[in-house]
Coordinates of C-alpha atoms in Angstrom, one line a residue:
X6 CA 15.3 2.9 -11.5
X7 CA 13.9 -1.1 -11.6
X8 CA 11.4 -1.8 -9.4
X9 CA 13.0 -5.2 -9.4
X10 CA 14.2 -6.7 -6.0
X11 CA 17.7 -7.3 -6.9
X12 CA 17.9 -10.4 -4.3
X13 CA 16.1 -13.3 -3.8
X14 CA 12.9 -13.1 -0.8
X15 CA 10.9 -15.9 1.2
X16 CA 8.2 -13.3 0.3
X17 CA 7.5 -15.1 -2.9
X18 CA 8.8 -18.4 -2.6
X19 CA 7.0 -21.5 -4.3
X20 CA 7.4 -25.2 -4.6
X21 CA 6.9 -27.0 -7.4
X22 CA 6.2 -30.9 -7.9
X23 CA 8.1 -32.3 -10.8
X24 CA 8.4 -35.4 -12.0
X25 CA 10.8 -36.8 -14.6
X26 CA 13.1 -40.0 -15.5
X27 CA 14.9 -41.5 -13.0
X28 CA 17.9 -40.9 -14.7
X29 CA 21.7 -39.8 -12.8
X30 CA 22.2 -36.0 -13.5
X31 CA 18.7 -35.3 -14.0
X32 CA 18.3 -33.2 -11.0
X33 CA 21.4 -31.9 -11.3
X34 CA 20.0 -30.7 -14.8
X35 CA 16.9 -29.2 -13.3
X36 CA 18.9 -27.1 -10.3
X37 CA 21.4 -25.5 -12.6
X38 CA 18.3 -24.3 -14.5
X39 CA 16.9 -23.0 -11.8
X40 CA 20.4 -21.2 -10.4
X41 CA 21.1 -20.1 -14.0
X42 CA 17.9 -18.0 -13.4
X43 CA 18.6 -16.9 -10.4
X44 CA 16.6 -18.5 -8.2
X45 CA 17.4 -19.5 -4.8
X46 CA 16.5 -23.3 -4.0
X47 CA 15.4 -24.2 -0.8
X48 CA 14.3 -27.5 0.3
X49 CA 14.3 -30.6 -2.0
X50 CA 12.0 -33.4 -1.0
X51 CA 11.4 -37.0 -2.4
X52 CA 7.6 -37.5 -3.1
X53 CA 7.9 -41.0 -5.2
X54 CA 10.5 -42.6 -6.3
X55 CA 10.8 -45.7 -8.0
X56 CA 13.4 -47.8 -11.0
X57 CA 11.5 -45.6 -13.7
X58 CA 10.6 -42.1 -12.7
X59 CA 10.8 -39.4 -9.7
X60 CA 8.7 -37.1 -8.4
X61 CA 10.0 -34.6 -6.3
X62 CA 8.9 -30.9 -4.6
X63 CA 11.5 -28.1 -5.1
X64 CA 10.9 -25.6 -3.2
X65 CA 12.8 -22.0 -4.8
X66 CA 12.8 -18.3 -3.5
X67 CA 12.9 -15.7 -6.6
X68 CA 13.3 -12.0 -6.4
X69 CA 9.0 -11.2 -7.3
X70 CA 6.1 -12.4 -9.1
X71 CA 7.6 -11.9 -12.6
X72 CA 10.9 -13.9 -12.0
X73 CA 9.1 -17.0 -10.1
X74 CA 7.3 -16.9 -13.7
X75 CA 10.5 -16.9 -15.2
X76 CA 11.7 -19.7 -13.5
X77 CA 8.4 -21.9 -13.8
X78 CA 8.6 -21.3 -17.4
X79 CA 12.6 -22.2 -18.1
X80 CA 12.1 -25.5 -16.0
X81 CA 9.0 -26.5 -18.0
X82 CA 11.0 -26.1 -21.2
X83 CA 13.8 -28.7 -19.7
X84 CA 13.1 -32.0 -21.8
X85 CA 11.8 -34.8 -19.4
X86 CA 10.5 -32.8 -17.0
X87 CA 7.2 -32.3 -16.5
X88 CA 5.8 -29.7 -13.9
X89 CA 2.6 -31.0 -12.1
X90 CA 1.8 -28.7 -9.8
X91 CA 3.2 -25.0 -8.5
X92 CA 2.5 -23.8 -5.0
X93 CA 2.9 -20.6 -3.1
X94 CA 3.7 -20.9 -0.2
X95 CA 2.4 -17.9 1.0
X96 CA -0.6 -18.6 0.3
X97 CA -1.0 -21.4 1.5
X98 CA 0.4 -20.0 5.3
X99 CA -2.6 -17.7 5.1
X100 CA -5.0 -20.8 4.3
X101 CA -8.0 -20.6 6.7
X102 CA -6.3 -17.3 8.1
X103 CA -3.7 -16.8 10.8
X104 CA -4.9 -16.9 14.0
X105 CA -7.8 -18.8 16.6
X106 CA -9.3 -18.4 20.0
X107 CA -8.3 -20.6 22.1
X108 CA -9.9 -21.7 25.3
X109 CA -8.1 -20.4 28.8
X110 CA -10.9 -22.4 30.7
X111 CA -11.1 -26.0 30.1
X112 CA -14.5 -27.3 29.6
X113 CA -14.5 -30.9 30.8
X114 CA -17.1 -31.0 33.3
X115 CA -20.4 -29.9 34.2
X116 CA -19.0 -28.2 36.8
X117 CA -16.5 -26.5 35.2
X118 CA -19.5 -25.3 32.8
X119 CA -21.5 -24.1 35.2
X120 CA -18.9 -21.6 36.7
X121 CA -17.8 -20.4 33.1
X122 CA -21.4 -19.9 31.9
X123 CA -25.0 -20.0 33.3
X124 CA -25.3 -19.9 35.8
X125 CA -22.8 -19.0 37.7
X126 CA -21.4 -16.3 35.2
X127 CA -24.4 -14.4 35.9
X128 CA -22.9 -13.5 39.5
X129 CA -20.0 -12.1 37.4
X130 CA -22.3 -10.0 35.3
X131 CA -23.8 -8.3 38.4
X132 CA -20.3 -7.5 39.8
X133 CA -19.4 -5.3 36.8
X134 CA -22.7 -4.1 36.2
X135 CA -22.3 -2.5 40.2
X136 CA -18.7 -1.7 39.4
X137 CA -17.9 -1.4 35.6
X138 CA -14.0 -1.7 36.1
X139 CA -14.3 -4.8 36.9
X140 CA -14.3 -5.3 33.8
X141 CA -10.8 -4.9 33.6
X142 CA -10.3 -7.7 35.9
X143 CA -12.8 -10.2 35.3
X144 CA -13.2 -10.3 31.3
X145 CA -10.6 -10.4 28.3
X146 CA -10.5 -6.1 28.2
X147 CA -7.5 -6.1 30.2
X148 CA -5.2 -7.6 28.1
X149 CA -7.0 -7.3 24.7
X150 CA -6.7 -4.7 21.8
X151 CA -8.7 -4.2 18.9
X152 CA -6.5 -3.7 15.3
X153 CA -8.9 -1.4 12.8
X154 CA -8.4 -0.6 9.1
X155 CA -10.5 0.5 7.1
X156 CA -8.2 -0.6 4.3
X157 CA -7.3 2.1 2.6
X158 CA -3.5 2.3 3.1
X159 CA -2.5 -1.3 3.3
X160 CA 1.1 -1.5 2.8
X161 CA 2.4 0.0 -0.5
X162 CA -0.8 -1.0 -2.4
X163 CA -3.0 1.8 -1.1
X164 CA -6.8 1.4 -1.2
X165 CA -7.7 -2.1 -1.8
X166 CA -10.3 -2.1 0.7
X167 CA -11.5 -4.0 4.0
X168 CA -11.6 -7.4 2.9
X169 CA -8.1 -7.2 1.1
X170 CA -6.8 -5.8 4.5
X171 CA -7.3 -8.7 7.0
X172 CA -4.5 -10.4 6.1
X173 CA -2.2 -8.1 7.1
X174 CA -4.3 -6.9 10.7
X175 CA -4.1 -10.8 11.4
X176 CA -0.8 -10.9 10.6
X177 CA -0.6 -7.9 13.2
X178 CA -3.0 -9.8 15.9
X179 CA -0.1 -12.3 15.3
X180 CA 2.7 -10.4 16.5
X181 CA 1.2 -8.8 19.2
X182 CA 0.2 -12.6 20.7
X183 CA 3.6 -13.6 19.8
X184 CA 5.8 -11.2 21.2
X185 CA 4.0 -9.1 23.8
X186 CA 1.3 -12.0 25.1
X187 CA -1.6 -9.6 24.0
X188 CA -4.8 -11.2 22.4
X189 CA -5.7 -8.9 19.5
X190 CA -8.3 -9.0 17.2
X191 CA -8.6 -8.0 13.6
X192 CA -11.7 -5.6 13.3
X193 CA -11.9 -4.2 9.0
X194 CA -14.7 -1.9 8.4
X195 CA -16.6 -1.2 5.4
X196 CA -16.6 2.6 6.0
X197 CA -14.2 5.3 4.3
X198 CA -16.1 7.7 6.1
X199 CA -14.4 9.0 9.2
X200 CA -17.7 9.5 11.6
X201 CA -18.9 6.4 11.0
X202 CA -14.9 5.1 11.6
X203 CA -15.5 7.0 14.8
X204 CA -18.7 6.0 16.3
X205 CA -17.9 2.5 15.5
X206 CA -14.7 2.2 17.2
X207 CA -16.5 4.1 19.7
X208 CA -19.1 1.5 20.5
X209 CA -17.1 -1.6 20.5
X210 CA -14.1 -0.3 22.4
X211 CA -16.1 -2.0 25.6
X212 CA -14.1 -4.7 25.0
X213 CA -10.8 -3.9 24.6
X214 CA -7.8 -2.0 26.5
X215 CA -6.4 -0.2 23.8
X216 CA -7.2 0.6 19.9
X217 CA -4.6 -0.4 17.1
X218 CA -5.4 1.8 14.2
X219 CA -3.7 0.3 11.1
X220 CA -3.7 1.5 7.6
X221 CA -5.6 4.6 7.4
X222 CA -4.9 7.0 4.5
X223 CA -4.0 10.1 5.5
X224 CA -4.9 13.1 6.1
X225 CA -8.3 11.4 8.0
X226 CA -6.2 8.9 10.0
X227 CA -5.0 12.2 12.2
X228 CA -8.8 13.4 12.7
X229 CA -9.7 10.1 13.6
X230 CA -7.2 8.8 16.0
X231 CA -7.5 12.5 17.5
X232 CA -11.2 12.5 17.8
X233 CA -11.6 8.8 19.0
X234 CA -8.4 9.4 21.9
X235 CA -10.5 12.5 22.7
X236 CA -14.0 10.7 23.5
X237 CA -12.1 6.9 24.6
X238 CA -10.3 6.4 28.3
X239 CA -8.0 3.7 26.7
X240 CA -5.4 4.2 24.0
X241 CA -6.0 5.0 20.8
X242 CA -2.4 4.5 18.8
X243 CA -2.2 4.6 14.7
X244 CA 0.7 2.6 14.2
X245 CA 1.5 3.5 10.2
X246 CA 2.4 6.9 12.0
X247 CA 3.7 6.4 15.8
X248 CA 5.4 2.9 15.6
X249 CA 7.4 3.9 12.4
X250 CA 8.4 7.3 14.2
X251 CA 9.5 5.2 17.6
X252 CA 11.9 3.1 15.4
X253 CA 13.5 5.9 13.4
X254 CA 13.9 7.6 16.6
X255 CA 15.8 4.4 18.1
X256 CA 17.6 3.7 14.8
X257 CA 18.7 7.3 14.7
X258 CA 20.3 7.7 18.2
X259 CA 22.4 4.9 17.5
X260 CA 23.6 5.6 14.3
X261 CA 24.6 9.3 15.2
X262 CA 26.6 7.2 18.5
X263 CA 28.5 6.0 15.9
X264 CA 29.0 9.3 13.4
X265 CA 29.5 10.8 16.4
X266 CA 26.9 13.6 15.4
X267 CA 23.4 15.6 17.4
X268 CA 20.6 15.5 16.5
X269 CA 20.1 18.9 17.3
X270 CA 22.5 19.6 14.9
X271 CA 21.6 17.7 11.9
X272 CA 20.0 18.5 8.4
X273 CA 17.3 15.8 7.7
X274 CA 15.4 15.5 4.6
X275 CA 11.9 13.4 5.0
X276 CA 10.5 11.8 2.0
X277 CA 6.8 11.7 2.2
X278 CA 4.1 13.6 3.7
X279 CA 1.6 11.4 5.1
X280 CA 1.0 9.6 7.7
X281 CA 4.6 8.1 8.9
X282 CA 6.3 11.5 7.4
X283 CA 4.4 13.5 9.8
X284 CA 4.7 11.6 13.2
X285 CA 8.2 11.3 12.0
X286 CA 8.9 14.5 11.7
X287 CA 7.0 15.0 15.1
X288 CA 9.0 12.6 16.8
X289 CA 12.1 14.0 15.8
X290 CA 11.4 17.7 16.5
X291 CA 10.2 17.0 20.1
X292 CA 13.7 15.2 20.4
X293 CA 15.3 18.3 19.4
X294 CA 16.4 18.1 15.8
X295 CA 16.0 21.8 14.4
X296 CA 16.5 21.2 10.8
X297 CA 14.2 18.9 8.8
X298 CA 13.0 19.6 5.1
X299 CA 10.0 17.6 4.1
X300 CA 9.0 16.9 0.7
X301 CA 5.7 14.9 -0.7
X302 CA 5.7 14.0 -4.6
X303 CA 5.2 18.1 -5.4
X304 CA 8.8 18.4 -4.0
X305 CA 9.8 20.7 -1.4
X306 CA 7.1 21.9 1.3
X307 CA 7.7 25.5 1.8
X308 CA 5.8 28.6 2.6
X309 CA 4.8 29.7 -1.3
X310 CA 3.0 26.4 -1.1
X311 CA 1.0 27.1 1.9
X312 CA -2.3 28.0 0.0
X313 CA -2.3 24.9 -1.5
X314 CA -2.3 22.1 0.8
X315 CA -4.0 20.4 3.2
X316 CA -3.7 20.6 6.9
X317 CA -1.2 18.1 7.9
X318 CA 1.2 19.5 5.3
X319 CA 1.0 23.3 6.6
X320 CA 1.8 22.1 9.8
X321 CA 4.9 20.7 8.5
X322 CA 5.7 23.9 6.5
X323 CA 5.1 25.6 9.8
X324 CA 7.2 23.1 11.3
X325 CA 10.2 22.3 9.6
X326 CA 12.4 23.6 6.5
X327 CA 13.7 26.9 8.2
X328 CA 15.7 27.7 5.9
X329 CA 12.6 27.8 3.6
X330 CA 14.4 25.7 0.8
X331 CA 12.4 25.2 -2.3
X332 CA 12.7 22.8 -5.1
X333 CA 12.9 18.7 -5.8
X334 CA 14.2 16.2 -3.2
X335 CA 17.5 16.1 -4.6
X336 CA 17.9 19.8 -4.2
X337 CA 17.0 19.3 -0.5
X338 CA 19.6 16.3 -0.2
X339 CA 22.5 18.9 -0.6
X340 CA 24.9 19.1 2.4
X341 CA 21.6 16.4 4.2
X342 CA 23.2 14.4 6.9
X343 CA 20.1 12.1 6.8
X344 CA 17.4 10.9 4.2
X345 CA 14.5 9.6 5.6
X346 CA 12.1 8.2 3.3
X347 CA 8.1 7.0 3.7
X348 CA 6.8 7.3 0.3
X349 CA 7.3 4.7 -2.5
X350 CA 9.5 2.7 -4.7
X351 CA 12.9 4.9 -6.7
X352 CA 12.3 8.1 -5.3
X353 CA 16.5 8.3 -5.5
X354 CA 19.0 7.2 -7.3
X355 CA 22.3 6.9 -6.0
X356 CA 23.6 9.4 -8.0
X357 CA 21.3 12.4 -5.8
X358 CA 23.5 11.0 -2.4
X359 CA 26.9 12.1 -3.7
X360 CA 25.2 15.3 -2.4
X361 CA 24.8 14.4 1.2
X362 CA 27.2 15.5 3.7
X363 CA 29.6 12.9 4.3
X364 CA 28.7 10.0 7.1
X365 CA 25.3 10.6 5.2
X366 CA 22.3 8.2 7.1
X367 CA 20.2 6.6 4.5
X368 CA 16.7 5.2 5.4
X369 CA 14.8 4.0 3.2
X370 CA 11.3 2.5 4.1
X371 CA 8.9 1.8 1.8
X372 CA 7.7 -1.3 1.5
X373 CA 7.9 -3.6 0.1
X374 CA 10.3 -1.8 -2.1
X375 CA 12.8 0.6 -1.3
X376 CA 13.2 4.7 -2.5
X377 CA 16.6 3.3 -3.1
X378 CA 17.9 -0.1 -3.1
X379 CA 20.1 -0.7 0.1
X380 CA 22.8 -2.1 -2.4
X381 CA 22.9 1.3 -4.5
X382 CA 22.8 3.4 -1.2
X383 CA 26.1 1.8 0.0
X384 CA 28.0 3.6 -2.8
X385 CA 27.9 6.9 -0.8
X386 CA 26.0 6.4 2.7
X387 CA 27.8 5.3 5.6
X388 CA 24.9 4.0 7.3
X389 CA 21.8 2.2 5.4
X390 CA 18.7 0.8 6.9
X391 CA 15.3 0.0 5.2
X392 CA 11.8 -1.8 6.1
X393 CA 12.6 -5.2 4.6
X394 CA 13.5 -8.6 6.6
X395 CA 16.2 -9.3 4.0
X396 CA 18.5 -6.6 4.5
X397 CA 20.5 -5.7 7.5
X398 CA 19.0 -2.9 10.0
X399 CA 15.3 -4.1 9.4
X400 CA 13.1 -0.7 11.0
X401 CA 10.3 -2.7 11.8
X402 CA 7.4 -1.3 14.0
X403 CA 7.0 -4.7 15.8
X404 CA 10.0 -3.2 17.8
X405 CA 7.9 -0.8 19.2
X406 CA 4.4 -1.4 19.1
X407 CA 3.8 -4.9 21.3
X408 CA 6.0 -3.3 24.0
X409 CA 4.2 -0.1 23.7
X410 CA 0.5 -1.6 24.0
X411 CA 2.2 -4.0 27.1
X412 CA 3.6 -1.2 28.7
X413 CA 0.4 0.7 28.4
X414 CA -1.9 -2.0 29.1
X415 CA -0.1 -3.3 32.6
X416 CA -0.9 0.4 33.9
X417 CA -4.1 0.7 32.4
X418 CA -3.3 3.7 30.3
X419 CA -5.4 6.2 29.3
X420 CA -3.4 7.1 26.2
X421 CA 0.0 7.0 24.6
X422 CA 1.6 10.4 25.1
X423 CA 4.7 11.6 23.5
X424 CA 6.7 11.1 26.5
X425 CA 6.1 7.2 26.5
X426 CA 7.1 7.1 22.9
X427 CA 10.0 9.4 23.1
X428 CA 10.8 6.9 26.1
X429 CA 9.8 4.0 24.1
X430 CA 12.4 4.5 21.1
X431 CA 15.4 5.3 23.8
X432 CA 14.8 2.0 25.2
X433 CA 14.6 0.0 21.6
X434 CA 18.1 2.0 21.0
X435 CA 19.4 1.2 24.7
X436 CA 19.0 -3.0 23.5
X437 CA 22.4 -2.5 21.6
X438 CA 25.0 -2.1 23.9
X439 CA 27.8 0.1 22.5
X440 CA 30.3 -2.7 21.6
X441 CA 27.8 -4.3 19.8
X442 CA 26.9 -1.2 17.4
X443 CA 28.1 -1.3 13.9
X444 CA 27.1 0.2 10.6
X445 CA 24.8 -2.6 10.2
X446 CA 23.8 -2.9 13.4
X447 CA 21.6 -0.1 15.0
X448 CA 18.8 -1.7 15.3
X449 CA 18.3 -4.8 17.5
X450 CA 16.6 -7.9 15.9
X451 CA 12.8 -8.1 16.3
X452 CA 13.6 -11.4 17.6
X453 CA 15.2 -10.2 20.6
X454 CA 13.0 -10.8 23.4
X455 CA 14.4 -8.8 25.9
X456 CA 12.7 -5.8 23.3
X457 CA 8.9 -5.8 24.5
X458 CA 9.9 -6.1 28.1
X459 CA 12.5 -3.2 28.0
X460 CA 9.9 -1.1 25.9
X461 CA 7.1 -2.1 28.2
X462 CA 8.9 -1.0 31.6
X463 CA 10.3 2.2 30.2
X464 CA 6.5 3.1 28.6
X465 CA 5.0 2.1 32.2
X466 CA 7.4 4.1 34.1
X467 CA 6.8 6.9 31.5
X468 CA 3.3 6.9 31.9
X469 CA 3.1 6.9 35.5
X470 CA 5.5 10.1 35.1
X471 CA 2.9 11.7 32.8
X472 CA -0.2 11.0 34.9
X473 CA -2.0 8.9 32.7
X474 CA -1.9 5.5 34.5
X475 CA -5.1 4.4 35.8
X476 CA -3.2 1.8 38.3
X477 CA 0.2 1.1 39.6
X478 CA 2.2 -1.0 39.3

């Protein structure tokens, strides 16, 4: 199956500055091109103008990299037209990077200086010194979290290493300001080795309230999250594994309100055997599904494999697949209620979900592209949800994780049990009220305000259940 994206996507839209005779159908010329190709035009702005020629910026949304070239290329070929200048536009967002600190204090007058800074901060500095959790009241940890990668996992394009990585943990410090009020800050290491990870998350957790780990390759991600919650008093949450198993838990509960199904009934079939597959598969057990058959690129994870893999698999083989199936993925999708996938791009094709059960539950999450393209998983699932923006029933972990880290943070958490994500996902589910709920629907919007503070109370309320809070509220 193509790689392709079959639609158009922000994701790779570019403007390009033409100029040409200032001639009547000109531009009418130029934008059939561009539709003929099957681009998707966006704005169309004057630059100059005058009797003799036009210059103007089209701005045009194509499907990836190779079709914007497409495009680009047809256009330049249209006689008259000459193409100055191309620009991508997402680039040029993440010009000079993302975020800023910005100044809570203002610093106007000498005054105002002295109480922020020498000398009067000094007074400050002997209050925590005599009682350290003060700290919590009287410096940014209270309401800060630190995002670490060591950027080996980033996205779908795997190890491209610390400095390739930034973009995407400021794009997380982003959302976390945006939608939960939380100042984070984008911390990528130049260490694939997981002590070093360790002790250096370690030392600079003074700071912060809560750790954000992001993009870890498995199977160290679980020794490290493990080893730093063990030695840390504040959170230590991996999002590529937790935050994707929160928002399959959600989007599950309220797609089986509308097949009418239990989970405890169900046969689920989990594509991929890392990171998100696992806590996946965690999250779902503890929430009493019975019945889950993982499989990594090998196929099937079964007991005659057992002397072969590492330890995150053999828990899963100890784990799931009781009815010790064996084979490819499609062999496991027989008589499957639900296909859950975390791996990569055209794992299926839609011919392997004719052998679902029927009211079959398709979600397909890698990023940026699919297992399956939601338009070819229509033919035969009832109910179709992937990771993308463009598509309806977007499971996106910034439904869970701002909320989650709020939540956590206005009790002053120790850690992130299961309890507080299992509460977590039930309230993401809980922001569609049953009228609303439709087959492209199940999820609510990541938009939706009332999201972070819903997740927040019920992941405060859950931790002060678990014993884990280290103040009420």
């Amino acid at each position: 199956m193509s790689a392709n994206h079959s639609t158009p996507s922000v994701s790779y839209s570019f403007t390009m500055r033409l100029a040409y005779p200032n001639h009547v159908g000109t531009l009418a010329r130029i934008v059939n091109t561009i539709g003929k190709e099957g681009g998707d035009i966006g704005a169309v702005d004057i630059v100059a103008s005058d009797t003799k020629g036009m210059t103007r910026d089209i701005t045009v949304r194509p499907r990836d990299a190779a079709h914007q070239e497409q495009i680009i290329a047809r256009v330049r070929r249209l006689s008259g037209v000459k193409v100055i200048n191309v620009s991508d536009r997402v680039l040029l967002l993440h010009l000079g990077g993302k975020i800023a600190i910005q100044n809570k204090v203002p610093l106007v007058t000498r005054d105002a200086l002295s109480m922020a800074y020498t000398p009067g901060v000094a007074r400050v500095c002997e209050a925590i010194a005599a009682q350290p959790s003060k700290a919590w009241q009287l410096t940014i940890k209270g309401n800060s979290v630190a995002v670490v990668s060591d950027g080996t996992a980033v996205l779908g394009l795997g190890d491209i290493g610390p400095e390739a990585a930034m973009p995407v943990m400021e794009g997380k410090a982003m959302l976390f300001k945006e939608f939960a009020g939380i100042d984070a800050y984008p911390i990528c290491l130049r260490t694939k080795n997981a002590l070093e990870i360790i002790a250096t998350v370690k030392h600079l957790s003074v700071g912060f309230g809560g750790i954000n780990l992001e993009d870890i390759s498995a199977p160290r991600c679980f020794d490290i999250e493990r080893e730093l919650q063990a030695q840390l008093d504040i959170p230590v949450f991996h999002d590529d594994q937790h935050g994707t198993a929160v928002v399959v838990l959600a989007a599950l509960l309220n797609a089986l309100r509308l097949t009418r199904q239990k989970l405890e009934r169900l046969r689920i079939v989990i594509s991929g055997a890392g990171a998100a597959g696992m806590a996946v598969a965690r999250i779902l057990l503890r929430g009493g599904a019975r019945d889950i058959v993982a499989c990594d690129r090998e196929g099937v994870l079964h007991e005659g494999r057992l002397p072969n893999l590492n330890e995150s698999k053999a828990w899963l083989v100890r784990h799931t697949n009781p009815r010790n199936l064996r084979g490819r993925i499609q062999d496991a999708l027989r008589d499957a209620n639900v296909f859950i996938g975390v791996s990569g791009p055209g794992t299926l094709q839609a011919k392997h979900l004719r052998r679902m059960a029927p009211k079959s539950i398709v979600f397909a999450l890698a990023n940026p592209t699919p297992e399956i393209m939601p338009e070819e998983a229509a033919r035969y699932a009832f109910i179709v949800a992937t990771g993308r923006s463009d598509y309806p029933n977007q499971i996106n972990n910034v439904l869970a994780f701002p909320g989650i880290f709020r939540g956590a943070l206005n009790v002053r958490s120790t850690q992130i049990t299961e309890s507080m994500k299992q509460a977590a996902a039930r309230a993401i589910a809980a922001c569609i009220a049953p009228r609303e709920l439709s087959a492209e629907y199940i999820v609510p919007s990541v938009f939706n305000r009332q999201v972070v503070q819903r997740v927040a109370a019920a992941v405060q309320r859950a931790a002060l259940q678990a014993g884990v809070a280290g103040k009420r509220k």
